[in-house]
PDB file of C-alpha atoms in Angstrom:
ATOM      1  CA  ALA A 854      -0.177  -0.153  -0.258  1.00 66.00           C
ATOM      2  CA  VAL A 855       1.150   3.038  -0.565  1.00 73.00           C
ATOM      3  CA  VAL A 856       1.687   5.834   2.057  1.00 79.00           C
ATOM      4  CA  PRO A 857      -0.223   8.958   1.790  1.00 94.00           C
ATOM      5  CA  LEU A 858       2.572  11.345   1.898  1.00 96.00           C
ATOM      6  CA  VAL A 859       3.247  15.133   1.148  1.00 97.00           C
ATOM      7  CA  ALA A 860       6.515  16.315   0.983  1.00 97.00           C
ATOM      8  CA  LEU A 861       7.523  19.658   0.506  1.00 97.00           C
ATOM      9  CA  ALA A 862      10.994  21.473   0.259  1.00 98.00           C
ATOM     10  CA  PHE A 863      11.650  25.443   0.152  1.00 97.00           C
ATOM     11  CA  THR A 864      14.239  27.967  -0.250  1.00 96.00           C
ATOM     12  CA  PHE A 865      14.534  31.982   0.460  1.00 96.00           C
ATOM     13  CA  GLU A 866      17.146  33.278  -1.221  1.00 94.00           C
ATOM     14  CA  GLY A 867      19.041  35.197   1.239  1.00 88.00           C
ATOM     15  CA  GLY A 868      21.096  32.864   3.866  1.00 91.00           C
ATOM     16  CA  ALA A 869      24.006  33.797   5.874  1.00 92.00           C
ATOM     17  CA  ALA A 870      26.130  36.190   3.181  1.00 90.00           C
ATOM     18  CA  GLN A 871      23.272  37.796   4.909  1.00 92.00           C
ATOM     19  CA  ASP A 872      24.421  38.319   7.940  1.00 93.00           C
ATOM     20  CA  PRO A 873      25.317  41.913   9.697  1.00 91.00           C
ATOM     21  CA  GLU A 874      28.861  42.739   9.607  1.00 87.00           C
ATOM     22  CA  GLY A 875      30.484  41.915  13.375  1.00 88.00           C
ATOM     23  CA  LYS A 876      27.493  39.322  13.693  1.00 93.00           C
ATOM     24  CA  PRO A 877      27.781  36.772  11.828  1.00 93.00           C
ATOM     25  CA  GLY A 878      25.183  33.351  12.798  1.00 96.00           C
ATOM     26  CA  VAL A 879      22.167  35.817  12.624  1.00 97.00           C
ATOM     27  CA  ALA A 880      20.285  33.347   9.867  1.00 97.00           C
ATOM     28  CA  GLN A 881      21.776  30.201  11.666  1.00 97.00           C
ATOM     29  CA  MET A 882      20.034  30.996  14.736  1.00 98.00           C
ATOM     30  CA  LEU A 883      16.809  31.998  13.053  1.00 98.00           C
ATOM     31  CA  SER A 884      16.718  29.037  11.423  1.00 97.00           C
ATOM     32  CA  ARG A 885      16.647  27.338  14.990  1.00 97.00           C
ATOM     33  CA  LEU A 886      14.229  29.231  16.911  1.00 98.00           C
ATOM     34  CA  LEU A 887      11.288  29.278  13.047  1.00 98.00           C
ATOM     35  CA  ASP A 888      10.128  26.532  15.202  1.00 96.00           C
ATOM     36  CA  GLU A 889      11.149  26.669  18.585  1.00 97.00           C
ATOM     37  CA  GLY A 890       7.558  28.039  19.430  1.00 97.00           C
ATOM     38  CA  ALA A 891       4.803  29.957  17.255  1.00 98.00           C
ATOM     39  CA  GLY A 892       1.857  31.990  16.564  1.00 97.00           C
ATOM     40  CA  PRO A 893      -0.351  31.186  20.237  1.00 97.00           C
ATOM     41  CA  TYR A 894       2.641  28.677  20.996  1.00 98.00           C
ATOM     42  CA  GLY A 895       5.482  27.820  23.194  1.00 97.00           C
ATOM     43  CA  SER A 896       8.777  26.034  22.446  1.00 96.00           C
ATOM     44  CA  ASP A 897       6.848  22.741  23.897  1.00 97.00           C
ATOM     45  CA  ALA A 898       3.336  23.026  22.647  1.00 98.00           C
ATOM     46  CA  PHE A 899       4.894  23.698  19.407  1.00 98.00           C
ATOM     47  CA  GLN A 900       7.330  20.941  19.441  1.00 97.00           C
ATOM     48  CA  GLU A 901       4.305  18.551  20.148  1.00 98.00           C
ATOM     49  CA  ARG A 902       1.578  18.982  17.973  1.00 98.00           C
ATOM     50  CA  LEU A 903       4.000  17.963  15.500  1.00 98.00           C
ATOM     51  CA  ALA A 904       5.064  15.181  17.166  1.00 98.00           C
ATOM     52  CA  ALA A 905       1.849  14.118  18.259  1.00 98.00           C
ATOM     53  CA  ARG A 906       1.060  14.193  14.027  1.00 97.00           C
ATOM     54  CA  ALA A 907       3.830  12.597  13.633  1.00 97.00           C
ATOM     55  CA  ILE A 908       5.300  16.596  11.161  1.00 98.00           C
ATOM     56  CA  GLU A 909       8.675  16.839  10.704  1.00 98.00           C
ATOM     57  CA  LEU A 910       9.617  20.251   9.858  1.00 98.00           C
ATOM     58  CA  ASN A 911      13.261  21.408   9.801  1.00 98.00           C
ATOM     59  CA  PHE A 912      14.936  24.614   9.095  1.00 98.00           C
ATOM     60  CA  THR A 913      18.395  25.416   7.557  1.00 96.00           C
ATOM     61  CA  VAL A 914      20.854  27.866   6.503  1.00 95.00           C
ATOM     62  CA  GLY A 915      23.693  27.965   3.840  1.00 93.00           C
ATOM     63  CA  PRO A 916      25.862  31.214   2.433  1.00 92.00           C
ATOM     64  CA  ASP A 917      22.650  31.593  -0.110  1.00 94.00           C
ATOM     65  CA  ALA A 918      19.208  30.479   0.941  1.00 95.00           C
ATOM     66  CA  LEU A 919      17.076  30.332   3.909  1.00 96.00           C
ATOM     67  CA  GLY A 920      16.240  26.615   3.136  1.00 96.00           C
ATOM     68  CA  GLY A 921      13.906  23.388   4.553  1.00 97.00           C
ATOM     69  CA  SER A 922      11.269  20.592   4.244  1.00 98.00           C
ATOM     70  CA  LEU A 923       8.178  19.824   5.446  1.00 98.00           C
ATOM     71  CA  LYS A 924       7.033  16.618   5.746  1.00 98.00           C
ATOM     72  CA  THR A 925       3.606  14.501   6.770  1.00 98.00           C
ATOM     73  CA  LEU A 926       1.332  12.388   5.804  1.00 97.00           C
ATOM     74  CA  VAL A 927      -1.857  13.596   3.782  1.00 96.00           C
ATOM     75  CA  ARG A 928      -4.181  13.034   6.213  1.00 95.00           C
ATOM     76  CA  HIS A 929      -2.581  16.184   8.823  1.00 97.00           C
ATOM     77  CA  ALA A 930      -1.754  18.263   6.352  1.00 97.00           C
ATOM     78  CA  ASP A 931      -4.144  20.978   6.986  1.00 97.00           C
ATOM     79  CA  GLU A 932      -2.676  21.096  10.698  1.00 97.00           C
ATOM     80  CA  ALA A 933       1.132  20.686   9.527  1.00 98.00           C
ATOM     81  CA  PHE A 934       1.282  23.394   7.012  1.00 98.00           C
ATOM     82  CA  GLU A 935      -0.750  25.571   9.965  1.00 98.00           C
ATOM     83  CA  LEU A 936       2.124  25.211  11.859  1.00 98.00           C
ATOM     84  CA  PHE A 937       4.454  26.069   9.050  1.00 98.00           C
ATOM     85  CA  ARG A 938       2.893  29.001   8.169  1.00 98.00           C
ATOM     86  CA  LEU A 939       2.638  29.606  11.528  1.00 98.00           C
ATOM     87  CA  ALA A 940       6.678  29.403  12.028  1.00 98.00           C
ATOM     88  CA  LEU A 941       7.435  31.918   8.930  1.00 97.00           C
ATOM     89  CA  ALA A 942       5.103  34.462   9.719  1.00 97.00           C
ATOM     90  CA  GLU A 943       5.060  34.337  13.441  1.00 97.00           C
ATOM     91  CA  PRO A 944       8.623  32.962  15.263  1.00 98.00           C
ATOM     92  CA  ARG A 945       7.724  34.359  18.764  1.00 98.00           C
ATOM     93  CA  LEU A 946      11.688  34.511  18.838  1.00 98.00           C
ATOM     94  CA  ASP A 947      11.326  33.886  22.744  1.00 97.00           C
ATOM     95  CA  PRO A 948      13.673  35.607  25.502  1.00 97.00           C
ATOM     96  CA  ASP A 949      13.966  31.825  26.465  1.00 97.00           C
ATOM     97  CA  ALA A 950      14.444  30.399  23.793  1.00 97.00           C
ATOM     98  CA  ILE A 951      16.614  32.538  22.101  1.00 98.00           C
ATOM     99  CA  GLU A 952      19.378  32.338  25.273  1.00 98.00           C
ATOM    100  CA  ARG A 953      19.227  28.132  24.834  1.00 98.00           C
ATOM    101  CA  VAL A 954      19.502  27.830  20.830  1.00 98.00           C
ATOM    102  CA  ARG A 955      22.413  30.393  21.626  1.00 98.00           C
ATOM    103  CA  GLY A 956      24.063  28.479  24.035  1.00 98.00           C
ATOM    104  CA  GLN A 957      23.719  25.547  21.443  1.00 98.00           C
ATOM    105  CA  MET A 958      25.544  27.460  19.117  1.00 97.00           C
ATOM    106  CA  ILE A 959      28.274  28.764  21.496  1.00 97.00           C
ATOM    107  CA  ALA A 960      29.282  24.653  22.673  1.00 97.00           C
ATOM    108  CA  GLY A 961      28.836  23.604  19.020  1.00 95.00           C
ATOM    109  CA  LEU A 962      31.533  26.334  18.042  1.00 94.00           C
ATOM    110  CA  ARG A 963      33.737  26.005  20.850  1.00 93.00           C
ATOM    111  CA  TYR A 964      33.598  21.943  20.298  1.00 91.00           C
ATOM    112  CA  GLN A 965      34.510  22.382  16.703  1.00 88.00           C
ATOM    113  CA  GLN A 966      37.476  24.554  17.758  1.00 85.00           C
ATOM    114  CA  ASN A 967      38.975  21.527  18.769  1.00 87.00           C
ATOM    115  CA  ASP A 968      38.085  20.093  15.170  1.00 87.00           C
ATOM    116  CA  PRO A 969      40.667  19.809  12.693  1.00 87.00           C
ATOM    117  CA  SER A 970      38.393  19.126  10.169  1.00 88.00           C
ATOM    118  CA  ALA A 971      36.631  22.448  11.165  1.00 84.00           C
ATOM    119  CA  MET A 972      39.079  24.532  11.759  1.00 85.00           C
ATOM    120  CA  ALA A 973      40.273  24.085   7.937  1.00 88.00           C
ATOM    121  CA  SER A 974      36.667  24.914   6.274  1.00 84.00           C
ATOM    122  CA  LYS A 975      36.648  28.021   8.148  1.00 83.00           C
ATOM    123  CA  ARG A 976      40.685  29.364   7.472  1.00 86.00           C
ATOM    124  CA  PHE A 977      39.814  27.749   3.815  1.00 87.00           C
ATOM    125  CA  PHE A 978      36.674  29.968   3.292  1.00 82.00           C
ATOM    126  CA  LYS A 979      38.283  33.186   5.518  1.00 85.00           C
ATOM    127  CA  GLU A 980      41.356  32.898   3.001  1.00 86.00           C
ATOM    128  CA  ALA A 981      39.025  31.774  -0.393  1.00 86.00           C
ATOM    129  CA  TYR A 982      37.219  34.967  -0.161  1.00 86.00           C
ATOM    130  CA  PRO A 983      39.087  37.466   1.774  1.00 84.00           C
ATOM    131  CA  GLY A 984      36.289  40.338   2.950  1.00 81.00           C
ATOM    132  CA  HIS A 985      33.802  38.810   1.043  1.00 78.00           C
ATOM    133  CA  PRO A 986      30.239  37.446   3.542  1.00 76.00           C
ATOM    134  CA  TYR A 987      31.071  34.069   1.976  1.00 77.00           C
ATOM    135  CA  GLY A 988      34.659  34.006   4.101  1.00 77.00           C
ATOM    136  CA  ARG A 989      32.624  34.141   7.137  1.00 81.00           C
ATOM    137  CA  PRO A 990      31.531  30.840   8.882  1.00 82.00           C
ATOM    138  CA  THR A 991      27.421  30.235   7.837  1.00 83.00           C
ATOM    139  CA  GLN A 992      27.967  29.080  11.446  1.00 88.00           C
ATOM    140  CA  GLY A 993      28.829  32.192  12.965  1.00 91.00           C
ATOM    141  CA  THR A 994      31.810  33.242  16.180  1.00 92.00           C
ATOM    142  CA  VAL A 995      31.471  32.707  19.482  1.00 94.00           C
ATOM    143  CA  GLU A 996      31.589  36.656  19.711  1.00 95.00           C
ATOM    144  CA  GLY A 997      28.918  37.188  16.886  1.00 95.00           C
ATOM    145  CA  VAL A 998      26.270  34.885  18.153  1.00 97.00           C
ATOM    146  CA  GLU A 999      27.528  36.117  21.439  1.00 97.00           C
ATOM    147  CA  ALA A1000      26.401  39.651  20.300  1.00 97.00           C
ATOM    148  CA  ILE A1001      23.453  38.655  18.010  1.00 98.00           C
ATOM    149  CA  THR A1002      19.863  40.441  19.663  1.00 98.00           C
ATOM    150  CA  ARG A1003      15.980  39.923  19.094  1.00 98.00           C
ATOM    151  CA  ASP A1004      15.908  42.970  16.887  1.00 97.00           C
ATOM    152  CA  ASP A1005      18.931  40.982  14.820  1.00 97.00           C
ATOM    153  CA  LEU A1006      17.125  37.998  14.242  1.00 98.00           C
ATOM    154  CA  LEU A1007      13.773  40.448  13.618  1.00 97.00           C
ATOM    155  CA  ALA A1008      15.693  42.435  10.582  1.00 96.00           C
ATOM    156  CA  TYR A1009      16.344  39.062   9.262  1.00 95.00           C
ATOM    157  CA  HIS A1010      13.409  37.547   9.244  1.00 96.00           C
ATOM    158  CA  ARG A1011      12.001  40.467   7.706  1.00 94.00           C
ATOM    159  CA  ALA A1012      14.653  40.725   5.110  1.00 93.00           C
ATOM    160  CA  ALA A1013      14.749  37.383   4.064  1.00 93.00           C
ATOM    161  CA  VAL A1014      11.109  35.624   4.949  1.00 95.00           C
ATOM    162  CA  ALA A1015       9.360  36.837   1.337  1.00 94.00           C
ATOM    163  CA  LYS A1016       6.796  35.528  -1.048  1.00 92.00           C
ATOM    164  CA  GLY A1017       8.933  37.790  -3.390  1.00 89.00           C
ATOM    165  CA  ARG A1018      12.273  35.488  -2.245  1.00 91.00           C
ATOM    166  CA  ILE A1019      10.576  31.729  -2.141  1.00 94.00           C
ATOM    167  CA  LYS A1020      11.570  28.664  -4.528  1.00 96.00           C
ATOM    168  CA  LEU A1021       9.327  25.655  -2.953  1.00 95.00           C
ATOM    169  CA  THR A1022       8.863  21.909  -4.597  1.00 97.00           C
ATOM    170  CA  VAL A1023       6.224  19.663  -3.874  1.00 96.00           C
ATOM    171  CA  VAL A1024       5.993  16.283  -4.222  1.00 95.00           C
ATOM    172  CA  GLY A1025       2.846  13.808  -2.860  1.00 95.00           C
ATOM    173  CA  ALA A1026      -0.523  12.162  -2.913  1.00 93.00           C
ATOM    174  CA  ILE A1027      -2.150  15.778  -2.707  1.00 93.00           C
ATOM    175  CA  ASP A1028      -4.523  17.445  -5.601  1.00 92.00           C
ATOM    176  CA  ALA A1029      -3.630  20.465  -6.828  1.00 94.00           C
ATOM    177  CA  GLU A1030      -6.764  22.407  -6.293  1.00 96.00           C
ATOM    178  CA  ARG A1031      -6.091  20.893  -2.488  1.00 95.00           C
ATOM    179  CA  LEU A1032      -2.201  22.077  -2.277  1.00 95.00           C
ATOM    180  CA  SER A1033      -2.285  25.405  -3.933  1.00 96.00           C
ATOM    181  CA  ASN A1034      -5.073  26.198  -1.423  1.00 96.00           C
ATOM    182  CA  LEU A1035      -2.850  24.671   1.220  1.00 96.00           C
ATOM    183  CA  LEU A1036       0.096  26.829  -0.341  1.00 96.00           C
ATOM    184  CA  ASP A1037      -1.612  30.233  -1.101  1.00 95.00           C
ATOM    185  CA  ARG A1038      -2.907  30.300   3.144  1.00 96.00           C
ATOM    186  CA  THR A1039       0.741  29.116   4.110  1.00 96.00           C
ATOM    187  CA  PHE A1040       2.779  31.824   1.723  1.00 94.00           C
ATOM    188  CA  GLY A1041      -0.800  34.162   1.228  1.00 93.00           C
ATOM    189  CA  GLY A1042       0.092  36.427   4.707  1.00 93.00           C
ATOM    190  CA  LEU A1043       3.636  37.289   4.505  1.00 94.00           C
ATOM    191  CA  PRO A1044       5.219  40.556   2.979  1.00 93.00           C
ATOM    192  CA  GLU A1045       6.101  40.533  -0.593  1.00 90.00           C
TER     193      GLU A1045
END
């Protein structure tokens, strides 16, 4: 039997290369915070709603894109796309979530300082792209991540998460009309 799934992959143009000067890591931090509470749901409640329906929602960042994926059973598509909409349009960016993610990022960066391949990669990009955003680490730096404020995250979110910047692909057991309605609801409220 075919499992009736829907899977969506998306990118918004503009990734870590858009991080503000002196604060590498803003895009990375935002990508980790989008599913840490949105709309009426705090972090735990949001994660519980995803888990209760086995909805997979992931966000990632590269130098030129903020992207991710959504996977759900067709029967949970309405709720899945609504949670996705909330994460994109109304991330809460609660202070406790910001501090928790900041701590995780700094711990990861400190760990990388002892990892030869991570250090070599960082050095390569710095030397290959001197003075260019591509030369800055996508994951940020300890100093940069320590300096990021909620306002930095909000400004990056306003700049990056917009209708005119998105590309997406959807596959699965869903007809075009239902999918069109879901996509209109999900992205229709985003700024141009």
